[in-house]
Coordinates of C-alpha atoms in Angstrom, one line a residue:
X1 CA 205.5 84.1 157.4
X2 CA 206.3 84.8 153.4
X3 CA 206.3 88.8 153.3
X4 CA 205.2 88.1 149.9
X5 CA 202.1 86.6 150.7
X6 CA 201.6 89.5 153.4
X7 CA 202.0 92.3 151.0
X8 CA 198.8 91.6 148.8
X9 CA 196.7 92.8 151.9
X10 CA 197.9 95.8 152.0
X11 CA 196.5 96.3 148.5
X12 CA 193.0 95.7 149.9
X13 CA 193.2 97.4 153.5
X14 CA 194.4 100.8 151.5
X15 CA 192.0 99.6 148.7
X16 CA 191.3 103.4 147.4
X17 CA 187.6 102.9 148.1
X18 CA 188.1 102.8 152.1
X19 CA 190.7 106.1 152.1
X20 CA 187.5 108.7 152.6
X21 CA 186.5 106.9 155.3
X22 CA 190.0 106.8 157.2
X23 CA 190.5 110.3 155.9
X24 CA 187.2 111.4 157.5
X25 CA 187.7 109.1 160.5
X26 CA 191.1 110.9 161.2
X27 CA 189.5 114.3 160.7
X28 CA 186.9 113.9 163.2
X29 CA 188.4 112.1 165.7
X30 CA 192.0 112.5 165.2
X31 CA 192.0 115.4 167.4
X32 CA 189.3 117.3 169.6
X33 CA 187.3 118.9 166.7
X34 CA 184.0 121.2 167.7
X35 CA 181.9 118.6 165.4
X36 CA 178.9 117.2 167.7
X37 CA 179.0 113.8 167.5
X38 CA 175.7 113.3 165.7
X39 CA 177.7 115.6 163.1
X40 CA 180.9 113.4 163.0
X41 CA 178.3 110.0 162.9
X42 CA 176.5 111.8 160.1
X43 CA 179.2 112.8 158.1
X44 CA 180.7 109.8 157.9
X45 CA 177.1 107.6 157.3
X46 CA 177.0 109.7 154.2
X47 CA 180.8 109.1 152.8
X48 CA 180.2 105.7 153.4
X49 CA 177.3 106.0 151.2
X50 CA 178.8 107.4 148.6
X51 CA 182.4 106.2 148.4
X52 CA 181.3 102.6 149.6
X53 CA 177.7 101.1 149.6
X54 CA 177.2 103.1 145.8
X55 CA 180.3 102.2 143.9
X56 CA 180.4 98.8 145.6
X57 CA 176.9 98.7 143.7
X58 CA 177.6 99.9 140.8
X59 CA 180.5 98.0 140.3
X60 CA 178.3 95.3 140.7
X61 CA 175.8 96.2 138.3
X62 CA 178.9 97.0 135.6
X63 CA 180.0 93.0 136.3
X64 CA 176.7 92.0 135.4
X65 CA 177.0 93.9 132.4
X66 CA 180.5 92.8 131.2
X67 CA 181.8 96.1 131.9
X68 CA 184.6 95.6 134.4
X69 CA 185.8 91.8 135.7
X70 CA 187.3 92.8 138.8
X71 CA 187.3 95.5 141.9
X72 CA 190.9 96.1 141.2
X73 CA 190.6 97.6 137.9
X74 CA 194.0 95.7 136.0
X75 CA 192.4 96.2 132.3
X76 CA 192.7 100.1 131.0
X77 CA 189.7 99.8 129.3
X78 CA 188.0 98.6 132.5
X79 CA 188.6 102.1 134.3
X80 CA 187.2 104.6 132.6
X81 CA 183.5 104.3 133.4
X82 CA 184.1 103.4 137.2
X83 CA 186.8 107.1 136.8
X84 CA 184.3 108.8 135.4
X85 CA 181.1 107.7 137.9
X86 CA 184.0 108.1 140.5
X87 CA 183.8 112.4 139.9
X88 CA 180.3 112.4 139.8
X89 CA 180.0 110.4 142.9
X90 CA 182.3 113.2 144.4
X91 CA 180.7 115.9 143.0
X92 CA 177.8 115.2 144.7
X93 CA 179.6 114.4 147.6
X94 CA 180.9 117.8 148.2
X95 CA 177.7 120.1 146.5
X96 CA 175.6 117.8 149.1
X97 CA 177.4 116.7 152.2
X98 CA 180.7 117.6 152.5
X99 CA 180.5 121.0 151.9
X100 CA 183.1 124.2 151.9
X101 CA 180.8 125.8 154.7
X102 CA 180.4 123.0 156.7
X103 CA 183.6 120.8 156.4
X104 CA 186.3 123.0 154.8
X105 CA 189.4 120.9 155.5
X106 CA 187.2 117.7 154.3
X107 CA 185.9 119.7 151.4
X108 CA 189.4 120.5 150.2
X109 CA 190.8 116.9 150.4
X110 CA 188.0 115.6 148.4
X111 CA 188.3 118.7 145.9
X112 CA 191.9 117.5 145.2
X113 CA 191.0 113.5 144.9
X114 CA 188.2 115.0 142.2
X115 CA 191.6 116.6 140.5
X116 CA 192.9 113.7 140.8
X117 CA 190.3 111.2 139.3
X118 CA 190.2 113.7 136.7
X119 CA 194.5 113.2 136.6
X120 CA 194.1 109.8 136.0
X121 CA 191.1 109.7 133.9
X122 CA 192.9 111.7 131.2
X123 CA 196.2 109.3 131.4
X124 CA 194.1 106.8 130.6
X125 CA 193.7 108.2 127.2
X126 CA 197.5 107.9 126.5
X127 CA 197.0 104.5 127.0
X128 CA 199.0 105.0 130.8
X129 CA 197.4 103.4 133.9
X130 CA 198.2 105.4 136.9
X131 CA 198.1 103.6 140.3
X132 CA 194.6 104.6 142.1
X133 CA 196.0 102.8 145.2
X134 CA 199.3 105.2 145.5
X135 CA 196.7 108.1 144.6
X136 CA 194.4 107.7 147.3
X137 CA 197.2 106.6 150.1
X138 CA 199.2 109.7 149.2
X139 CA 196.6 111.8 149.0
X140 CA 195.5 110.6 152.5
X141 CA 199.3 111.3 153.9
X142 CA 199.6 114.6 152.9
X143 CA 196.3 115.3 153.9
X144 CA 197.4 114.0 157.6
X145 CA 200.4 116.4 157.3
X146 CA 198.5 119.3 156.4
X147 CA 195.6 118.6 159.4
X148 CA 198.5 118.1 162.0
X149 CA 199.9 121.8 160.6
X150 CA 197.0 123.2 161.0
X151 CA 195.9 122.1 164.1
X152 CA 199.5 122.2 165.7
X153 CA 198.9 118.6 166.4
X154 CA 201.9 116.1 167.0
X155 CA 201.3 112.9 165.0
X156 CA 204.2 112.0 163.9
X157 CA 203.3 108.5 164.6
X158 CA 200.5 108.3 162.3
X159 CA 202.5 110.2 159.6
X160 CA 205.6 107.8 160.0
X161 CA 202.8 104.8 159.8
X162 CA 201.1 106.4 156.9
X163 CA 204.7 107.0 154.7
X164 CA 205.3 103.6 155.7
X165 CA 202.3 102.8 154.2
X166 CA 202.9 104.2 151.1
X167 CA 206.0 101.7 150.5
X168 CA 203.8 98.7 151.7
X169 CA 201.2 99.8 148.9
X170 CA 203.7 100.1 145.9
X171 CA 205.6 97.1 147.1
X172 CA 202.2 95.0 147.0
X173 CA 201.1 96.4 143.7
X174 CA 204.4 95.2 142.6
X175 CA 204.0 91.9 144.1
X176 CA 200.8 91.6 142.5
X177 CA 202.0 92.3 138.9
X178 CA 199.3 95.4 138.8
X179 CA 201.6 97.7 138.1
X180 CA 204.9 98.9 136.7
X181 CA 207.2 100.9 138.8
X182 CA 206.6 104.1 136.6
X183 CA 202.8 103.7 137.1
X184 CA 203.5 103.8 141.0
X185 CA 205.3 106.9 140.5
X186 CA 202.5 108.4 138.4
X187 CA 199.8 107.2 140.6
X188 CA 202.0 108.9 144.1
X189 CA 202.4 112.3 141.8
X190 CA 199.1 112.1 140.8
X191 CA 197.9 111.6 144.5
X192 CA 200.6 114.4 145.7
X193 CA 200.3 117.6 143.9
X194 CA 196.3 118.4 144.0
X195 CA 196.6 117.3 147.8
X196 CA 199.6 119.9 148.0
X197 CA 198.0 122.4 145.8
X198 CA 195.1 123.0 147.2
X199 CA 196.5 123.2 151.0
X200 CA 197.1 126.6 150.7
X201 CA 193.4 127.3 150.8
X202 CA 192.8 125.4 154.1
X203 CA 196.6 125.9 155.7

């Protein structure tokens, strides 16, 4: 088979509106957490709800409207509303649900993709689209790196699969004429340094 008509999947399985729940599927079951399992179910009910079923909504309700034409964002001027609902969304997702108290690691990795949002909200007023996709799949790596540090876990696997990953992504991106090779970059800094930044608070 074509490896250029693989690649564009990988833009929609690392899509960055399924990365929470991977990130929070990893967390809770990636190694043998004290979580109940009604708390790991619950958790997760509620990202879903707010990093899925809402946007997925809303993005629907911003089609109707004229706003934004497709769920991958090409058009700069398409992005800022969805950005900007994006850090309320998670906002309310860590006051609410996913809270410092209650999920610390979680809470952390979801402060840094707010830093993030907020990264590539303000590029896009320099008229510079960075990559959501390398943001939220190298975001979710380090993230992976950080939770196998601090739980002295060995997954290398999953790290090696998830770097691996993070060529697939840019490569499809590419393939799919979304973005340049310097918005790639942008997008996998932009991903990268909240993610690294704020480790030291959780490590």
């Amino acid at each position: 088979m074509n490896l250029k008509k693989i690649l564009p999947i990988f833009s929609y399985l690392f899509h960055p509106i399924f990365i929470p729940v991977y990130t929070a599927m990893f967390y809770f079951f990636g190694y043998d957490s004290y979580y109940t399992n009604s708390e790991k179910y619950f958790a997760i009910f509620q990202i879903v709800i707010v990093t899925i079923i809402l946007p997925i909504l809303i993005f629907f309700l911003l089609r109707a409207t004229g706003k934004v034409n497709s769920i991958m964002l090409a058009d700069i001027s398409q992005r800022k509303i969805p950005l900007v609902i994006q850090c309320f969304l998670t906002i309310l997702l860590i006051q609410k649900s996913i809270t410092i108290y209650h999920f610390p690691e979680l809470y952390f990795f979801f402060l840094a993709g707010l830093l993030s949002t907020i990264i590539a909200l303000i590029f896009l007023f320099y008229k510079i689209k960075a990559s959501l996709h390398m943001i939220a799949v190298s975001a979710l790596t380090v993230f992976v790196i950080g939770l196998s540090i601090h739980n002295q876990a060995q997954n290398i696997d999953v790290i090696a699969f998830l770097v691996l990953m993070n060529g697939f992504v840019a490569s499809s991106r590419l393939e799919m004429k979304a973005h340049t090779p310097k918005e790639l970059v942008i997008g996998l800094i932009s991903g990268l340094l909240p993610q690294l930044f704020l480790l030291s608070f959780w490590l």
